[in-house]
Short mmCIF file of C-alpha atoms in Angstrom, two decimals:
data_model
loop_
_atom_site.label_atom_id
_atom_site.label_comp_id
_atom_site.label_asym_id
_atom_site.label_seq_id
_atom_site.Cartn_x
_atom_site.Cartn_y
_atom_site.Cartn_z
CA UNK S 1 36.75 -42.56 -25.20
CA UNK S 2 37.73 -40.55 -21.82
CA UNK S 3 35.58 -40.33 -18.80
CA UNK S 4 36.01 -38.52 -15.76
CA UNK S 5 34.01 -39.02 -12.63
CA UNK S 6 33.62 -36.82 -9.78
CA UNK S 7 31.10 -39.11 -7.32
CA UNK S 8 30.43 -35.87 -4.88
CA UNK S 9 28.39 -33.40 -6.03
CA UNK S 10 28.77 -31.64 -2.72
CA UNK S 11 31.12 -31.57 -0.01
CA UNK S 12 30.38 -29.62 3.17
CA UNK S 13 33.52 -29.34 5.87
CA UNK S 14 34.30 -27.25 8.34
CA UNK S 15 37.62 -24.60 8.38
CA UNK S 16 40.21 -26.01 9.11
CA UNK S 17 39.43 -29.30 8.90
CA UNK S 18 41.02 -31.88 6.45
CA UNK S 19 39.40 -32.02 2.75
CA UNK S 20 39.31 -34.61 -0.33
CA UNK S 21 37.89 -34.38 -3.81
CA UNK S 22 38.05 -37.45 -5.61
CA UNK S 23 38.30 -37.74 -9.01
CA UNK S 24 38.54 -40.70 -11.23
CA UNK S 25 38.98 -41.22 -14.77
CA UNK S 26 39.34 -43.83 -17.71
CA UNK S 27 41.69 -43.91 -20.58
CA UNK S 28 43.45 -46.51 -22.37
CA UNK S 29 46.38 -44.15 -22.92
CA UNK S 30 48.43 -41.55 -20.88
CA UNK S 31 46.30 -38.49 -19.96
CA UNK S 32 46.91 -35.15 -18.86
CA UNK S 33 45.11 -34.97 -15.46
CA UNK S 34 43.96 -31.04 -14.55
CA UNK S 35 41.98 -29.61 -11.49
CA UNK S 36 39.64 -26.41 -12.26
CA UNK S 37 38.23 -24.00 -9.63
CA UNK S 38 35.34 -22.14 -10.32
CA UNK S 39 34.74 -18.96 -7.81
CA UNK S 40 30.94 -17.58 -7.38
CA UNK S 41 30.25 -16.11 -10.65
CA UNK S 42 33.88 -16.00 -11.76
CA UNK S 43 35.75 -17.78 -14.77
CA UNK S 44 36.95 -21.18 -14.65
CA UNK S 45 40.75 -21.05 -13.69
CA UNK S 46 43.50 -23.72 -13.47
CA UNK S 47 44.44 -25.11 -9.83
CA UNK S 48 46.95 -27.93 -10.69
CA UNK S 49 48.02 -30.11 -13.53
CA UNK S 50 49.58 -33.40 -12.76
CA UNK S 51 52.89 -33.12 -14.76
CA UNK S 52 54.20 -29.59 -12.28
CA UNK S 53 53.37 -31.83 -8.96
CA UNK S 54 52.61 -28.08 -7.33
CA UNK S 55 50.79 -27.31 -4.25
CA UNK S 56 48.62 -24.15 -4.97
CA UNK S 57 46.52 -22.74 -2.12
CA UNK S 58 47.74 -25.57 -0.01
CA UNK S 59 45.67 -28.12 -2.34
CA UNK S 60 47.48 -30.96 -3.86
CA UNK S 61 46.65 -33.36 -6.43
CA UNK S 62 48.40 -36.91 -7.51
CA UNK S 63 48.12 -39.08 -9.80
CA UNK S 64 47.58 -42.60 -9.45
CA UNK S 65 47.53 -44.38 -12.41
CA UNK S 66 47.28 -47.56 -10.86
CA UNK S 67 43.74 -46.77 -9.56
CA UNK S 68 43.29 -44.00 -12.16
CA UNK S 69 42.65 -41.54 -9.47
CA UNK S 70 43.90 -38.01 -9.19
CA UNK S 71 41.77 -36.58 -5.77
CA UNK S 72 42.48 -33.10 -5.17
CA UNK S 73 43.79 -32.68 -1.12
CA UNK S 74 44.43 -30.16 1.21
CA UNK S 75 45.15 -30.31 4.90
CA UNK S 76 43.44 -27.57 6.41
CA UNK S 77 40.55 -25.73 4.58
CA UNK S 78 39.94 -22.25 4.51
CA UNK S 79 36.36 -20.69 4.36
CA UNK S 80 37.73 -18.95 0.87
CA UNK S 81 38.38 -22.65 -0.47
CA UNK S 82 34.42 -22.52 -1.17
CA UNK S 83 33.94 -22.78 -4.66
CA UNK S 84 32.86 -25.54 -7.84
CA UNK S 85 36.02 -27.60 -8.66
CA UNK S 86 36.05 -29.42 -11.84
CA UNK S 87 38.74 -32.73 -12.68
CA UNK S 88 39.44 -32.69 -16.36
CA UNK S 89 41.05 -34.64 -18.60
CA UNK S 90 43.41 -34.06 -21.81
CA UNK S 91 44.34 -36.94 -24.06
CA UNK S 92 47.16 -34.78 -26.20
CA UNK S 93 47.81 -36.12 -29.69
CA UNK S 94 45.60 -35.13 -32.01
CA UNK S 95 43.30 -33.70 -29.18
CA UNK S 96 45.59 -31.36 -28.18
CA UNK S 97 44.04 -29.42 -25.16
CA UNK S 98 40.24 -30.86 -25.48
CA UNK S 99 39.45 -31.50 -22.43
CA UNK S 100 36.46 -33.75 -20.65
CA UNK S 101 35.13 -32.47 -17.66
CA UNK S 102 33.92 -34.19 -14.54
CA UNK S 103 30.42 -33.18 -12.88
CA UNK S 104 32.01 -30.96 -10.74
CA UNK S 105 32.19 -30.68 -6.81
CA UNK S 106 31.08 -27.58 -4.78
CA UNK S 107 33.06 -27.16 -1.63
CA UNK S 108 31.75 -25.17 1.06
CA UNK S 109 33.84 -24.80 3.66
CA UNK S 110 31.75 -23.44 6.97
CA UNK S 111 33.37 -20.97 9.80
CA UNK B 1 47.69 -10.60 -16.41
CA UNK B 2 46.02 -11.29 -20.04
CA UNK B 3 42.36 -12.27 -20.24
CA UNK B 4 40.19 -14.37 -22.63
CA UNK B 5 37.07 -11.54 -22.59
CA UNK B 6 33.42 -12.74 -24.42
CA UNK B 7 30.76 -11.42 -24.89
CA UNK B 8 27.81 -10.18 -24.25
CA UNK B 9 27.64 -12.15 -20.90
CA UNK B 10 23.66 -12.79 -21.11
CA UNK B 11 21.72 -13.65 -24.30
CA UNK B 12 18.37 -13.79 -24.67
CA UNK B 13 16.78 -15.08 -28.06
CA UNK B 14 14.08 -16.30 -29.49
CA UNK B 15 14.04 -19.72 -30.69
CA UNK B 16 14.76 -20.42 -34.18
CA UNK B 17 16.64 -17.17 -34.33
CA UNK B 18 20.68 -17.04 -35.30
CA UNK B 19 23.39 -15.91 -32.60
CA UNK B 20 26.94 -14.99 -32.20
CA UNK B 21 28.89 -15.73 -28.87
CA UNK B 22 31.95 -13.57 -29.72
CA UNK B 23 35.36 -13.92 -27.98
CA UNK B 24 38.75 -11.83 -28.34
CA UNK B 25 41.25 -14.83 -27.14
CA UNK B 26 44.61 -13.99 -25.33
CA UNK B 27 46.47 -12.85 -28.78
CA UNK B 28 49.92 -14.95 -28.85
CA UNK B 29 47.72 -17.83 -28.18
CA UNK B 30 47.24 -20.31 -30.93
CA UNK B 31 44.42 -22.83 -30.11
CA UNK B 32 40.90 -21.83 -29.64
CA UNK B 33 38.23 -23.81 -27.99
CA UNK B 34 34.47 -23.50 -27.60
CA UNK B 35 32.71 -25.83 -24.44
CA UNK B 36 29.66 -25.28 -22.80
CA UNK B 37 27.51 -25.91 -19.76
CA UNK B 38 24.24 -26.66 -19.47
CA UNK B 39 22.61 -25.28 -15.93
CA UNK B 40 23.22 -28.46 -13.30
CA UNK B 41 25.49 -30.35 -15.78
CA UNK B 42 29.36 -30.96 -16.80
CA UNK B 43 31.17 -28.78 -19.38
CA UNK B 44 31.32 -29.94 -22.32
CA UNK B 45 33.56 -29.50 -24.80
CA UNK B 46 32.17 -28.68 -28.58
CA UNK B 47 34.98 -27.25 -30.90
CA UNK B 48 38.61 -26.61 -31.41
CA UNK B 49 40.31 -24.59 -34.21
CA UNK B 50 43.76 -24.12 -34.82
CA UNK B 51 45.58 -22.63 -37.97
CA UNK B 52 42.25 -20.73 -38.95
CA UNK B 53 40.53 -24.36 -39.46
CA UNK B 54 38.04 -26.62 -36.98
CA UNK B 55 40.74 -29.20 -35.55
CA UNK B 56 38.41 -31.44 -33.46
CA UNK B 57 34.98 -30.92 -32.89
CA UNK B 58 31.90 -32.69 -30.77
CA UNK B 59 28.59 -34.68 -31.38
CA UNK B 60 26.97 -31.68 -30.09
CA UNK B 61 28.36 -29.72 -32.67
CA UNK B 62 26.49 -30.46 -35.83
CA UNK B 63 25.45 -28.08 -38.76
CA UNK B 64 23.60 -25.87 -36.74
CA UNK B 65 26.98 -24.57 -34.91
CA UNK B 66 29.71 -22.54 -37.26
CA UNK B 67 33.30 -21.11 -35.47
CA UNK B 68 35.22 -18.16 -37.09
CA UNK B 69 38.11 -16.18 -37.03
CA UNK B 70 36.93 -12.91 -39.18
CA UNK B 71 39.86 -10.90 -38.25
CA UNK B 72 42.85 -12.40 -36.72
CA UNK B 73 41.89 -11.53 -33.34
CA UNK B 74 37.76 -12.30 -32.73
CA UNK B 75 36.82 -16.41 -32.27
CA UNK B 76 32.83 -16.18 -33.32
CA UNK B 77 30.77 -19.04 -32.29
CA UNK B 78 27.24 -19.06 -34.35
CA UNK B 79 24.10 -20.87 -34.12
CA UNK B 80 22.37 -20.76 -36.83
CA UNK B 81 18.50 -21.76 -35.26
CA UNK B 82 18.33 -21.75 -31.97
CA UNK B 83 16.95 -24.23 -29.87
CA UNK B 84 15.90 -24.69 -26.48
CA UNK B 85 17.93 -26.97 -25.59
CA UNK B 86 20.85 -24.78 -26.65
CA UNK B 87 20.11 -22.66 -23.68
CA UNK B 88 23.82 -22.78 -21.87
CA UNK B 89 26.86 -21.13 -20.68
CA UNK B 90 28.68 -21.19 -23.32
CA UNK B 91 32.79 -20.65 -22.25
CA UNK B 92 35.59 -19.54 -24.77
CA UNK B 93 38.91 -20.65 -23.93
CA UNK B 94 42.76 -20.46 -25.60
CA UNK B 95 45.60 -21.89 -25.23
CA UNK B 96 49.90 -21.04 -26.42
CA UNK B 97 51.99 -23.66 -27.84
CA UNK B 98 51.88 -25.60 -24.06
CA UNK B 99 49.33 -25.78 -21.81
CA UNK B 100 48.10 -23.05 -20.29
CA UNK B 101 44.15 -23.11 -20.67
CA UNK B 102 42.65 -19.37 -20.63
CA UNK B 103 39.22 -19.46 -20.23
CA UNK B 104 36.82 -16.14 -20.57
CA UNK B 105 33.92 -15.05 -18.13
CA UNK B 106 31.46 -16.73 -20.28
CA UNK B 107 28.16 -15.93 -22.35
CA UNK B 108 24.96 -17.33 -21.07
CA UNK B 109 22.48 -18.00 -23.68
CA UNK B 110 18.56 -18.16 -22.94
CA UNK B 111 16.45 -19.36 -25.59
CA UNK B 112 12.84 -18.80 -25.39
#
């Protein structure tokens, strides 16, 4: 079975300064790594997937299989950046596009 | 830009009573998923349909829980008793032929 762990529930930084969600998972196979973003009281929306390697909003996201990590980055953060991001995971196959979700991280980013 | 819309967004119910979290899904899309999220925890995911049949579904889903596609273009989610601890956010989401995740707004349910 897949697991994905987000260990910070919150993460407080301040504009402009560097920021890092981490995100780990397990699975024997090859997943599908994803990173959600969840604006106050808005619907969940896609950020990144691993397999376009795309910067969005300045974040970036890659894969390491080796320590099955796939922390979400970005160099400067912007007070709009505050939000819940989620890490989820897709095995394909037969599960096409189930995915498991992580706890979740809110970001706030302070002025 | 197309949206996944569900609704109503806020359910209240008694429990034991039978609801429907109704979704229109983006309509060239093919798969159709049900998750939810309890207040303070992870989404989960519950049910997947594809081809007018339940591809995949979760623990959480048991008899209590029934998907349909009435018409071609609404994705029902029913309960059939409510219980308390079915009190969630309950997201629909769909999804074309590659991925491309659509989720809607949300419904969330309060059962009292």
């Amino acid at each position: 079975a897949q697991r994905v762990t987000q260990p910070e529930k919150l993460l407080s930084v301040f504009k402009g300064a560097p920021v890092e969600l981490k995100c780990n998972y397990s699975y024997s196979g090859s997943p599908e790594l994803f990173w959600y973003v969840q604006y106050s009281r808005q619907r969940l929306q896609l950020l990144l997937r691993h397999i376009s390697r795309e910067s969005i909003k300045g974040f970036t996201a890659d894969l390491n299989k080796g320590e099955t990590s796939f922390h979400l980055k970005k160099p400067f953060a912007q007070e709009e950046d505050s939000a819940m991001y989620y890490c989820a995971l897709s095995a394909g196959g037969t599960s096409y596009g189930k995915l498991t979700f992580g706890q979740g991280t809110i970001l706030t980013v302070h002025p | 830009e197309p949206e996944v819309t569900q609704t109503p967004s806020h359910q209240v119910t008694q429990m034991g009573q039978e609801v429907i979290l109704r979704c229109v899904p983006i309509s060239n899309h093919l798969y159709f998923y049900w998750y939810r999220q309890i207040l303070g925890q992870k989404v989960e995911f519950l049910v997947s349909f594809y081809n007018n049949e339940i591809s995949e579904k979760s623990e959480i889903f048991d008899d209590q829980f029934s998907v349909e596609r009435p018409d071609g273009s609404n994705f029902t989610l029913k309960i059939r008793s409510t219980k308390l601890e079915d009190s969630a956010m309950y997201f629909c989401a769909s999804l074309p032929d590659s991925y491309g995740y659509t989720f809607g707004s949300g419904t969330r349910l309060t059962v009292v």
